[in-house]
JSON list of C-alpha atoms and ligand atoms in Angstrom, two decimals:
[
{"chain": "A", "resi": 1, "resn": "MET", "atom": "CA", "xyz": [-36.41, 1.85, -20.04]},
{"chain": "A", "resi": 2, "resn": "VAL", "atom": "CA", "xyz": [-35.78, 4.50, -22.69]},
{"chain": "A", "resi": 3, "resn": "GLU", "atom": "CA", "xyz": [-32.61, 6.57, -22.66]},
{"chain": "A", "resi": 4, "resn": "ILE", "atom": "CA", "xyz": [-32.83, 9.89, -24.53]},
{"chain": "A", "resi": 5, "resn": "LEU", "atom": "CA", "xyz": [-30.60, 9.97, -27.61]},
{"chain": "A", "resi": 6, "resn": "ILE", "atom": "CA", "xyz": [-31.91, 13.09, -29.42]},
{"chain": "A", "resi": 7, "resn": "PRO", "atom": "CA", "xyz": [-33.88, 15.59, -27.34]},
{"chain": "A", "resi": 8, "resn": "GLU", "atom": "CA", "xyz": [-37.09, 17.14, -28.60]},
{"chain": "A", "resi": 9, "resn": "ALA", "atom": "CA", "xyz": [-35.63, 20.62, -29.19]},
{"chain": "A", "resi": 10, "resn": "GLU", "atom": "CA", "xyz": [-32.79, 19.23, -31.32]},
{"chain": "A", "resi": 11, "resn": "ILE", "atom": "CA", "xyz": [-35.23, 17.29, -33.48]},
{"chain": "A", "resi": 12, "resn": "HIS", "atom": "CA", "xyz": [-37.37, 20.36, -34.03]},
{"chain": "A", "resi": 13, "resn": "ALA", "atom": "CA", "xyz": [-34.41, 22.55, -34.98]},
{"chain": "A", "resi": 14, "resn": "ARG", "atom": "CA", "xyz": [-33.11, 19.95, -37.44]},
{"chain": "A", "resi": 15, "resn": "VAL", "atom": "CA", "xyz": [-36.53, 19.30, -38.98]},
{"chain": "A", "resi": 16, "resn": "ALA", "atom": "CA", "xyz": [-36.91, 23.05, -39.58]},
{"chain": "A", "resi": 17, "resn": "GLU", "atom": "CA", "xyz": [-33.52, 23.08, -41.37]},
{"chain": "A", "resi": 18, "resn": "LEU", "atom": "CA", "xyz": [-34.59, 20.17, -43.57]},
{"chain": "A", "resi": 19, "resn": "GLY", "atom": "CA", "xyz": [-37.82, 22.04, -44.33]},
{"chain": "A", "resi": 20, "resn": "ARG", "atom": "CA", "xyz": [-35.86, 25.09, -45.51]},
{"chain": "A", "resi": 21, "resn": "GLN", "atom": "CA", "xyz": [-33.66, 22.94, -47.77]},
{"chain": "A", "resi": 22, "resn": "ILE", "atom": "CA", "xyz": [-36.66, 21.15, -49.27]},
{"chain": "A", "resi": 23, "resn": "GLU", "atom": "CA", "xyz": [-38.44, 24.46, -49.79]},
{"chain": "A", "resi": 24, "resn": "ALA", "atom": "CA", "xyz": [-35.45, 25.90, -51.67]},
{"chain": "A", "resi": 25, "resn": "ASP", "atom": "CA", "xyz": [-34.94, 22.76, -53.79]},
{"chain": "A", "resi": 26, "resn": "TYR", "atom": "CA", "xyz": [-38.59, 22.38, -54.84]},
{"chain": "A", "resi": 27, "resn": "GLN", "atom": "CA", "xyz": [-39.49, 26.01, -55.68]},
{"chain": "A", "resi": 28, "resn": "GLY", "atom": "CA", "xyz": [-41.89, 25.96, -58.63]},
{"chain": "A", "resi": 29, "resn": "LYS", "atom": "CA", "xyz": [-42.00, 22.14, -58.78]},
{"chain": "A", "resi": 30, "resn": "PRO", "atom": "CA", "xyz": [-45.01, 19.81, -58.37]},
{"chain": "A", "resi": 31, "resn": "LEU", "atom": "CA", "xyz": [-43.92, 18.34, -55.04]},
{"chain": "A", "resi": 32, "resn": "THR", "atom": "CA", "xyz": [-45.66, 15.34, -53.49]},
{"chain": "A", "resi": 33, "resn": "ILE", "atom": "CA", "xyz": [-44.33, 14.19, -50.13]},
{"chain": "A", "resi": 34, "resn": "VAL", "atom": "CA", "xyz": [-45.05, 10.47, -49.79]},
{"chain": "A", "resi": 35, "resn": "ALA", "atom": "CA", "xyz": [-44.76, 9.46, -46.15]},
{"chain": "A", "resi": 36, "resn": "ILE", "atom": "CA", "xyz": [-44.13, 5.85, -45.22]},
{"chain": "A", "resi": 37, "resn": "LEU", "atom": "CA", "xyz": [-46.46, 4.88, -42.40]},
{"chain": "A", "resi": 38, "resn": "THR", "atom": "CA", "xyz": [-46.53, 4.43, -39.53]},
{"chain": "A", "resi": 39, "resn": "GLY", "atom": "CA", "xyz": [-43.11, 5.57, -38.32]},
{"chain": "A", "resi": 40, "resn": "SER", "atom": "CA", "xyz": [-42.91, 8.84, -40.26]},
{"chain": "A", "resi": 41, "resn": "LEU", "atom": "CA", "xyz": [-46.25, 10.17, -39.00]},
{"chain": "A", "resi": 42, "resn": "ILE", "atom": "CA", "xyz": [-44.85, 12.68, -36.50]},
{"chain": "A", "resi": 43, "resn": "LEU", "atom": "CA", "xyz": [-42.01, 13.72, -38.80]},
{"chain": "A", "resi": 44, "resn": "LEU", "atom": "CA", "xyz": [-44.51, 14.34, -41.62]},
{"chain": "A", "resi": 45, "resn": "ALA", "atom": "CA", "xyz": [-46.71, 16.53, -39.45]},
{"chain": "A", "resi": 46, "resn": "ASP", "atom": "CA", "xyz": [-43.79, 18.59, -38.16]},
{"chain": "A", "resi": 47, "resn": "LEU", "atom": "CA", "xyz": [-41.91, 18.83, -41.47]},
{"chain": "A", "resi": 48, "resn": "ILE", "atom": "CA", "xyz": [-44.74, 19.96, -43.73]},
{"chain": "A", "resi": 49, "resn": "ARG", "atom": "CA", "xyz": [-45.57, 22.81, -41.36]},
{"chain": "A", "resi": 50, "resn": "THR", "atom": "CA", "xyz": [-42.08, 24.24, -41.91]},
{"chain": "A", "resi": 51, "resn": "ILE", "atom": "CA", "xyz": [-42.48, 24.26, -45.72]},
{"chain": "A", "resi": 52, "resn": "GLN", "atom": "CA", "xyz": [-44.13, 27.31, -47.27]},
{"chain": "A", "resi": 53, "resn": "ILE", "atom": "CA", "xyz": [-44.35, 26.22, -50.94]},
{"chain": "A", "resi": 54, "resn": "PRO", "atom": "CA", "xyz": [-47.34, 24.32, -52.39]},
{"chain": "A", "resi": 55, "resn": "LEU", "atom": "CA", "xyz": [-47.13, 20.56, -51.85]},
{"chain": "A", "resi": 56, "resn": "ARG", "atom": "CA", "xyz": [-49.29, 17.47, -51.76]},
{"chain": "A", "resi": 57, "resn": "VAL", "atom": "CA", "xyz": [-49.16, 14.79, -49.08]},
{"chain": "A", "resi": 58, "resn": "ALA", "atom": "CA", "xyz": [-49.67, 11.09, -49.70]},
{"chain": "A", "resi": 59, "resn": "LEU", "atom": "CA", "xyz": [-49.30, 7.97, -47.61]},
{"chain": "A", "resi": 60, "resn": "ILE", "atom": "CA", "xyz": [-47.96, 4.46, -48.14]},
{"chain": "A", "resi": 61, "resn": "GLN", "atom": "CA", "xyz": [-47.74, 1.79, -45.51]},
{"chain": "A", "resi": 62, "resn": "ALA", "atom": "CA", "xyz": [-44.68, -0.41, -45.25]},
{"chain": "A", "resi": 63, "resn": "SER", "atom": "CA", "xyz": [-43.57, -2.68, -42.48]},
{"chain": "A", "resi": 64, "resn": "SER", "atom": "CA", "xyz": [-40.76, -5.13, -42.08]},
{"chain": "A", "resi": 65, "resn": "TYR", "atom": "CA", "xyz": [-41.04, -5.85, -38.37]},
{"chain": "A", "resi": 66, "resn": "LYS", "atom": "CA", "xyz": [-43.32, -8.46, -36.91]},
{"chain": "A", "resi": 67, "resn": "GLY", "atom": "CA", "xyz": [-44.64, -7.57, -33.48]},
{"chain": "A", "resi": 68, "resn": "ALA", "atom": "CA", "xyz": [-42.20, -7.66, -30.59]},
{"chain": "A", "resi": 69, "resn": "THR", "atom": "CA", "xyz": [-38.96, -8.10, -32.51]},
{"chain": "A", "resi": 70, "resn": "THR", "atom": "CA", "xyz": [-36.16, -5.74, -33.34]},
{"chain": "A", "resi": 71, "resn": "THR", "atom": "CA", "xyz": [-34.97, -7.61, -36.41]},
{"chain": "A", "resi": 72, "resn": "ALA", "atom": "CA", "xyz": [-36.42, -7.00, -39.85]},
{"chain": "A", "resi": 73, "resn": "GLY", "atom": "CA", "xyz": [-38.65, -9.58, -41.52]},
{"chain": "A", "resi": 74, "resn": "VAL", "atom": "CA", "xyz": [-40.38, -9.64, -44.88]},
{"chain": "A", "resi": 75, "resn": "LEU", "atom": "CA", "xyz": [-41.12, -6.21, -46.32]},
{"chain": "A", "resi": 76, "resn": "ILE", "atom": "CA", "xyz": [-44.88, -5.69, -46.70]},
{"chain": "A", "resi": 77, "resn": "ILE", "atom": "CA", "xyz": [-46.05, -2.69, -48.72]},
{"chain": "A", "resi": 78, "resn": "ASN", "atom": "CA", "xyz": [-49.66, -1.53, -48.71]},
{"chain": "A", "resi": 79, "resn": "GLU", "atom": "CA", "xyz": [-50.26, 0.88, -51.58]},
{"chain": "A", "resi": 80, "resn": "SER", "atom": "CA", "xyz": [-54.02, 1.06, -51.31]},
{"chain": "A", "resi": 81, "resn": "PHE", "atom": "CA", "xyz": [-53.84, 4.76, -50.37]},
{"chain": "A", "resi": 82, "resn": "ALA", "atom": "CA", "xyz": [-50.99, 5.43, -52.78]},
{"chain": "A", "resi": 83, "resn": "PRO", "atom": "CA", "xyz": [-51.48, 8.58, -54.82]},
{"chain": "A", "resi": 84, "resn": "ASP", "atom": "CA", "xyz": [-51.27, 9.29, -58.52]},
{"chain": "A", "resi": 85, "resn": "VAL", "atom": "CA", "xyz": [-47.68, 10.50, -58.72]},
{"chain": "A", "resi": 86, "resn": "SER", "atom": "CA", "xyz": [-47.40, 10.65, -62.49]},
{"chain": "A", "resi": 87, "resn": "GLY", "atom": "CA", "xyz": [-45.83, 13.96, -63.44]},
{"chain": "A", "resi": 88, "resn": "ARG", "atom": "CA", "xyz": [-45.06, 14.77, -59.80]},
{"chain": "A", "resi": 89, "resn": "ASP", "atom": "CA", "xyz": [-41.72, 15.24, -58.05]},
{"chain": "A", "resi": 90, "resn": "VAL", "atom": "CA", "xyz": [-41.87, 12.70, -55.24]},
{"chain": "A", "resi": 91, "resn": "LEU", "atom": "CA", "xyz": [-40.08, 13.05, -51.93]},
{"chain": "A", "resi": 92, "resn": "LEU", "atom": "CA", "xyz": [-40.29, 9.78, -50.00]},
{"chain": "A", "resi": 93, "resn": "LEU", "atom": "CA", "xyz": [-40.24, 10.35, -46.27]},
{"chain": "A", "resi": 94, "resn": "ASP", "atom": "CA", "xyz": [-39.27, 7.72, -43.71]},
{"chain": "A", "resi": 95, "resn": "ASP", "atom": "CA", "xyz": [-38.39, 7.70, -40.06]},
{"chain": "A", "resi": 96, "resn": "ILE", "atom": "CA", "xyz": [-35.15, 5.75, -40.32]},
{"chain": "A", "resi": 97, "resn": "LEU", "atom": "CA", "xyz": [-32.83, 4.25, -42.91]},
{"chain": "A", "resi": 98, "resn": "ASP", "atom": "CA", "xyz": [-31.54, 0.94, -41.62]},
{"chain": "A", "resi": 99, "resn": "THR", "atom": "CA", "xyz": [-30.75, -1.79, -44.17]},
{"chain": "A", "resi": 100, "resn": "GLY", "atom": "CA", "xyz": [-32.14, 0.42, -46.96]},
{"chain": "A", "resi": 101, "resn": "HIS", "atom": "CA", "xyz": [-34.51, -2.20, -48.38]},
{"chain": "A", "resi": 102, "resn": "THR", "atom": "CA", "xyz": [-37.69, -0.23, -47.64]},
{"chain": "A", "resi": 103, "resn": "LEU", "atom": "CA", "xyz": [-36.59, 3.01, -49.30]},
{"chain": "A", "resi": 104, "resn": "ALA", "atom": "CA", "xyz": [-34.85, 1.34, -52.24]},
{"chain": "A", "resi": 105, "resn": "THR", "atom": "CA", "xyz": [-37.99, -0.70, -52.99]},
{"chain": "A", "resi": 106, "resn": "LEU", "atom": "CA", "xyz": [-40.28, 2.31, -52.71]},
{"chain": "A", "resi": 107, "resn": "VAL", "atom": "CA", "xyz": [-38.05, 4.50, -54.89]},
{"chain": "A", "resi": 108, "resn": "ARG", "atom": "CA", "xyz": [-38.49, 1.89, -57.64]},
{"chain": "A", "resi": 109, "resn": "ARG", "atom": "CA", "xyz": [-42.25, 1.72, -57.05]},
{"chain": "A", "resi": 110, "resn": "MET", "atom": "CA", "xyz": [-42.65, 5.51, -57.34]},
{"chain": "A", "resi": 111, "resn": "ALA", "atom": "CA", "xyz": [-40.60, 5.57, -60.54]},
{"chain": "A", "resi": 112, "resn": "ASP", "atom": "CA", "xyz": [-42.77, 2.73, -61.92]},
{"chain": "A", "resi": 113, "resn": "ARG", "atom": "CA", "xyz": [-45.85, 4.80, -61.08]},
{"chain": "A", "resi": 114, "resn": "GLY", "atom": "CA", "xyz": [-44.60, 7.58, -63.34]},
{"chain": "A", "resi": 115, "resn": "ALA", "atom": "CA", "xyz": [-43.03, 10.06, -60.93]},
{"chain": "A", "resi": 116, "resn": "LEU", "atom": "CA", "xyz": [-41.04, 12.84, -62.59]},
{"chain": "A", "resi": 117, "resn": "SER", "atom": "CA", "xyz": [-38.31, 12.48, -59.98]},
{"chain": "A", "resi": 118, "resn": "VAL", "atom": "CA", "xyz": [-37.89, 10.56, -56.73]},
{"chain": "A", "resi": 119, "resn": "ARG", "atom": "CA", "xyz": [-35.81, 11.68, -53.77]},
{"chain": "A", "resi": 120, "resn": "THR", "atom": "CA", "xyz": [-35.67, 10.46, -50.18]},
{"chain": "A", "resi": 121, "resn": "ALA", "atom": "CA", "xyz": [-35.70, 12.10, -46.77]},
{"chain": "A", "resi": 122, "resn": "VAL", "atom": "CA", "xyz": [-35.17, 10.39, -43.43]},
{"chain": "A", "resi": 123, "resn": "LEU", "atom": "CA", "xyz": [-34.95, 11.64, -39.87]},
{"chain": "A", "resi": 124, "resn": "LEU", "atom": "CA", "xyz": [-32.36, 9.04, -38.89]},
{"chain": "A", "resi": 125, "resn": "GLN", "atom": "CA", "xyz": [-29.74, 6.93, -40.60]},
{"chain": "A", "resi": 126, "resn": "LYS", "atom": "CA", "xyz": [-28.03, 4.09, -38.76]},
{"chain": "A", "resi": 127, "resn": "VAL", "atom": "CA", "xyz": [-24.33, 3.70, -39.41]},
{"chain": "A", "resi": 128, "resn": "GLY", "atom": "CA", "xyz": [-22.94, 0.39, -40.61]},
{"chain": "A", "resi": 129, "resn": "ARG", "atom": "CA", "xyz": [-26.30, -1.22, -41.38]},
{"chain": "A", "resi": 130, "resn": "GLN", "atom": "CA", "xyz": [-26.88, -0.55, -45.07]},
{"chain": "A", "resi": 131, "resn": "GLU", "atom": "CA", "xyz": [-27.34, -3.64, -47.23]},
{"chain": "A", "resi": 132, "resn": "VAL", "atom": "CA", "xyz": [-28.61, -1.71, -50.24]},
{"chain": "A", "resi": 133, "resn": "LYS", "atom": "CA", "xyz": [-26.74, 1.18, -51.78]},
{"chain": "A", "resi": 134, "resn": "ILE", "atom": "CA", "xyz": [-28.95, 4.19, -51.16]},
{"chain": "A", "resi": 135, "resn": "GLU", "atom": "CA", "xyz": [-27.97, 7.62, -49.85]},
{"chain": "A", "resi": 136, "resn": "PRO", "atom": "CA", "xyz": [-30.87, 9.72, -48.56]},
{"chain": "A", "resi": 137, "resn": "ASP", "atom": "CA", "xyz": [-31.08, 13.16, -50.18]},
{"chain": "A", "resi": 138, "resn": "TYR", "atom": "CA", "xyz": [-32.11, 14.70, -46.85]},
{"chain": "A", "resi": 139, "resn": "ARG", "atom": "CA", "xyz": [-31.03, 13.28, -43.51]},
{"chain": "A", "resi": 140, "resn": "GLY", "atom": "CA", "xyz": [-31.71, 14.58, -40.02]},
{"chain": "A", "resi": 141, "resn": "PHE", "atom": "CA", "xyz": [-29.17, 12.66, -37.95]},
{"chain": "A", "resi": 142, "resn": "THR", "atom": "CA", "xyz": [-26.85, 9.69, -38.17]},
{"chain": "A", "resi": 143, "resn": "ILE", "atom": "CA", "xyz": [-27.10, 7.42, -35.16]},
{"chain": "A", "resi": 144, "resn": "PRO", "atom": "CA", "xyz": [-25.22, 4.38, -33.84]},
{"chain": "A", "resi": 145, "resn": "ASP", "atom": "CA", "xyz": [-26.51, 0.85, -34.44]},
{"chain": "A", "resi": 146, "resn": "LYS", "atom": "CA", "xyz": [-29.00, 0.78, -31.55]},
{"chain": "A", "resi": 147, "resn": "PHE", "atom": "CA", "xyz": [-32.73, 0.07, -31.60]},
{"chain": "A", "resi": 148, "resn": "VAL", "atom": "CA", "xyz": [-34.45, 3.42, -31.16]},
{"chain": "A", "resi": 149, "resn": "VAL", "atom": "CA", "xyz": [-38.02, 4.44, -30.34]},
{"chain": "A", "resi": 150, "resn": "GLY", "atom": "CA", "xyz": [-40.03, 7.64, -30.04]},
{"chain": "A", "resi": 151, "resn": "TYR", "atom": "CA", "xyz": [-40.97, 10.49, -32.40]},
{"chain": "A", "resi": 152, "resn": "GLY", "atom": "CA", "xyz": [-43.01, 7.98, -34.43]},
{"chain": "A", "resi": 153, "resn": "LEU", "atom": "CA", "xyz": [-40.73, 4.97, -34.05]},
{"chain": "A", "resi": 154, "resn": "ASP", "atom": "CA", "xyz": [-42.20, 2.01, -32.21]},
{"chain": "A", "resi": 155, "resn": "TYR", "atom": "CA", "xyz": [-41.39, -1.17, -30.42]},
{"chain": "A", "resi": 156, "resn": "ASP", "atom": "CA", "xyz": [-44.35, -3.57, -30.81]},
{"chain": "A", "resi": 157, "resn": "ASP", "atom": "CA", "xyz": [-46.51, -0.49, -31.62]},
{"chain": "A", "resi": 158, "resn": "ASP", "atom": "CA", "xyz": [-45.67, 1.24, -28.35]},
{"chain": "A", "resi": 159, "resn": "TYR", "atom": "CA", "xyz": [-43.47, 4.30, -27.64]},
{"chain": "A", "resi": 160, "resn": "ARG", "atom": "CA", "xyz": [-44.40, 6.19, -30.84]},
{"chain": "A", "resi": 161, "resn": "HIS", "atom": "CA", "xyz": [-45.75, 9.11, -28.84]},
{"chain": "A", "resi": 162, "resn": "LEU", "atom": "CA", "xyz": [-42.49, 9.97, -27.05]},
{"chain": "A", "resi": 163, "resn": "PRO", "atom": "CA", "xyz": [-41.46, 13.49, -28.17]},
{"chain": "A", "resi": 164, "resn": "TYR", "atom": "CA", "xyz": [-37.76, 12.53, -28.31]},
{"chain": "A", "resi": 165, "resn": "VAL", "atom": "CA", "xyz": [-35.74, 9.72, -29.93]},
{"chain": "A", "resi": 166, "resn": "GLY", "atom": "CA", "xyz": [-34.46, 7.27, -27.34]},
{"chain": "A", "resi": 167, "resn": "VAL", "atom": "CA", "xyz": [-32.62, 3.97, -27.11]},
{"chain": "A", "resi": 168, "resn": "LEU", "atom": "CA", "xyz": [-34.78, 1.13, -25.86]},
{"chain": "A", "resi": 169, "resn": "ASN", "atom": "CA", "xyz": [-33.14, -1.05, -23.26]},
{"chain": "A", "resi": 170, "resn": "LEU", "atom": "CA", "xyz": [-35.01, -4.34, -23.12]},
{"chain": "A", "resi": 171, "resn": "GLU", "atom": "CA", "xyz": [-33.06, -5.80, -20.21]},
{"chain": "A", "resi": 172, "resn": "PRO", "atom": "CA", "xyz": [-35.15, -5.98, -17.02]},
{"chain": "B", "resi": 1, "resn": "5GP", "atom": "P1", "xyz": [-34.86, -0.82, -43.69]},
{"chain": "B", "resi": 1, "resn": "5GP", "atom": "O1", "xyz": [-35.73, -1.34, -44.76]},
{"chain": "B", "resi": 1, "resn": "5GP", "atom": "O2", "xyz": [-34.05, 0.39, -44.05]},
{"chain": "B", "resi": 1, "resn": "5GP", "atom": "O3", "xyz": [-34.03, -1.89, -43.04]},
{"chain": "B", "resi": 1, "resn": "5GP", "atom": "O4", "xyz": [-35.79, -0.45, -42.50]},
{"chain": "B", "resi": 1, "resn": "5GP", "atom": "C1", "xyz": [-36.45, 0.69, -42.39]},
{"chain": "B", "resi": 1, "resn": "5GP", "atom": "C2", "xyz": [-37.62, 0.50, -41.45]},
{"chain": "B", "resi": 1, "resn": "5GP", "atom": "O5", "xyz": [-37.28, -0.38, -40.36]},
{"chain": "B", "resi": 1, "resn": "5GP", "atom": "C3", "xyz": [-37.97, 1.81, -40.84]},
{"chain": "B", "resi": 1, "resn": "5GP", "atom": "O6", "xyz": [-38.99, 2.43, -41.58]},
{"chain": "B", "resi": 1, "resn": "5GP", "atom": "C4", "xyz": [-38.43, 1.43, -39.46]},
{"chain": "B", "resi": 1, "resn": "5GP", "atom": "O7", "xyz": [-39.81, 1.19, -39.49]},
{"chain": "B", "resi": 1, "resn": "5GP", "atom": "C5", "xyz": [-37.74, 0.14, -39.14]},
{"chain": "B", "resi": 1, "resn": "5GP", "atom": "N1", "xyz": [-36.58, 0.33, -38.25]},
{"chain": "B", "resi": 1, "resn": "5GP", "atom": "C6", "xyz": [-35.27, 0.22, -38.56]},
{"chain": "B", "resi": 1, "resn": "5GP", "atom": "N2", "xyz": [-34.49, 0.48, -37.49]},
{"chain": "B", "resi": 1, "resn": "5GP", "atom": "C7", "xyz": [-35.33, 0.75, -36.47]},
{"chain": "B", "resi": 1, "resn": "5GP", "atom": "C8", "xyz": [-35.13, 1.12, -35.09]},
{"chain": "B", "resi": 1, "resn": "5GP", "atom": "O8", "xyz": [-34.02, 1.26, -34.56]},
{"chain": "B", "resi": 1, "resn": "5GP", "atom": "N3", "xyz": [-36.26, 1.34, -34.36]},
{"chain": "B", "resi": 1, "resn": "5GP", "atom": "C9", "xyz": [-37.51, 1.21, -34.87]},
{"chain": "B", "resi": 1, "resn": "5GP", "atom": "N4", "xyz": [-38.52, 1.44, -34.07]},
{"chain": "B", "resi": 1, "resn": "5GP", "atom": "N5", "xyz": [-37.73, 0.88, -36.17]},
{"chain": "B", "resi": 1, "resn": "5GP", "atom": "C10", "xyz": [-36.65, 0.66, -36.95]},
{"chain": "B", "resi": 2, "resn": "MG", "atom": "MG1", "xyz": [-41.03, 2.31, -41.04]}
]
């Protein structure tokens, strides 16, 4: 059972606001939005269509969950599609900031790859979960420490297609 936490219309309004901020901040800059697959897929598609300045899109895959669990495991990063970001202003895009390990690691990787600057944007940030000191530069919503699905976020690869963000209740 999934209980709606953030309705579709609220997500869309907030994503449009983030788009306007990003647009203002990156005027005249060589922006590359690097989306972290698979969770940020829907956010990426919605966000870039609210931004009217030139930008490039690139993808990196990272996962720290193994199948049907809601606790993080080893972080696996697949950079085989990773772009040439040298001389580019990189905006890393993820669905949710939880412990912070994923984003902190990828910020370092982008800097190592020669990015001019690296900032981060997330749709959601969970309160009281951070293990690594990292503040996202753009944040859609802060949410309580619950396991959420929908709008790209999965449980065992299901539920990504839900148009809202909801709390997954695994009790029968
Ligand atoms: P971090 O490295 O910050 O702990 O974890 C970030 C990643 O963990 C996110 O990109 C996301 O894939 C996954 N994650 C963290 N919390 C949740 C959650 O509540 N629901 C889902 N579906 N994934 C989560
Ligand atoms: Mg993810």
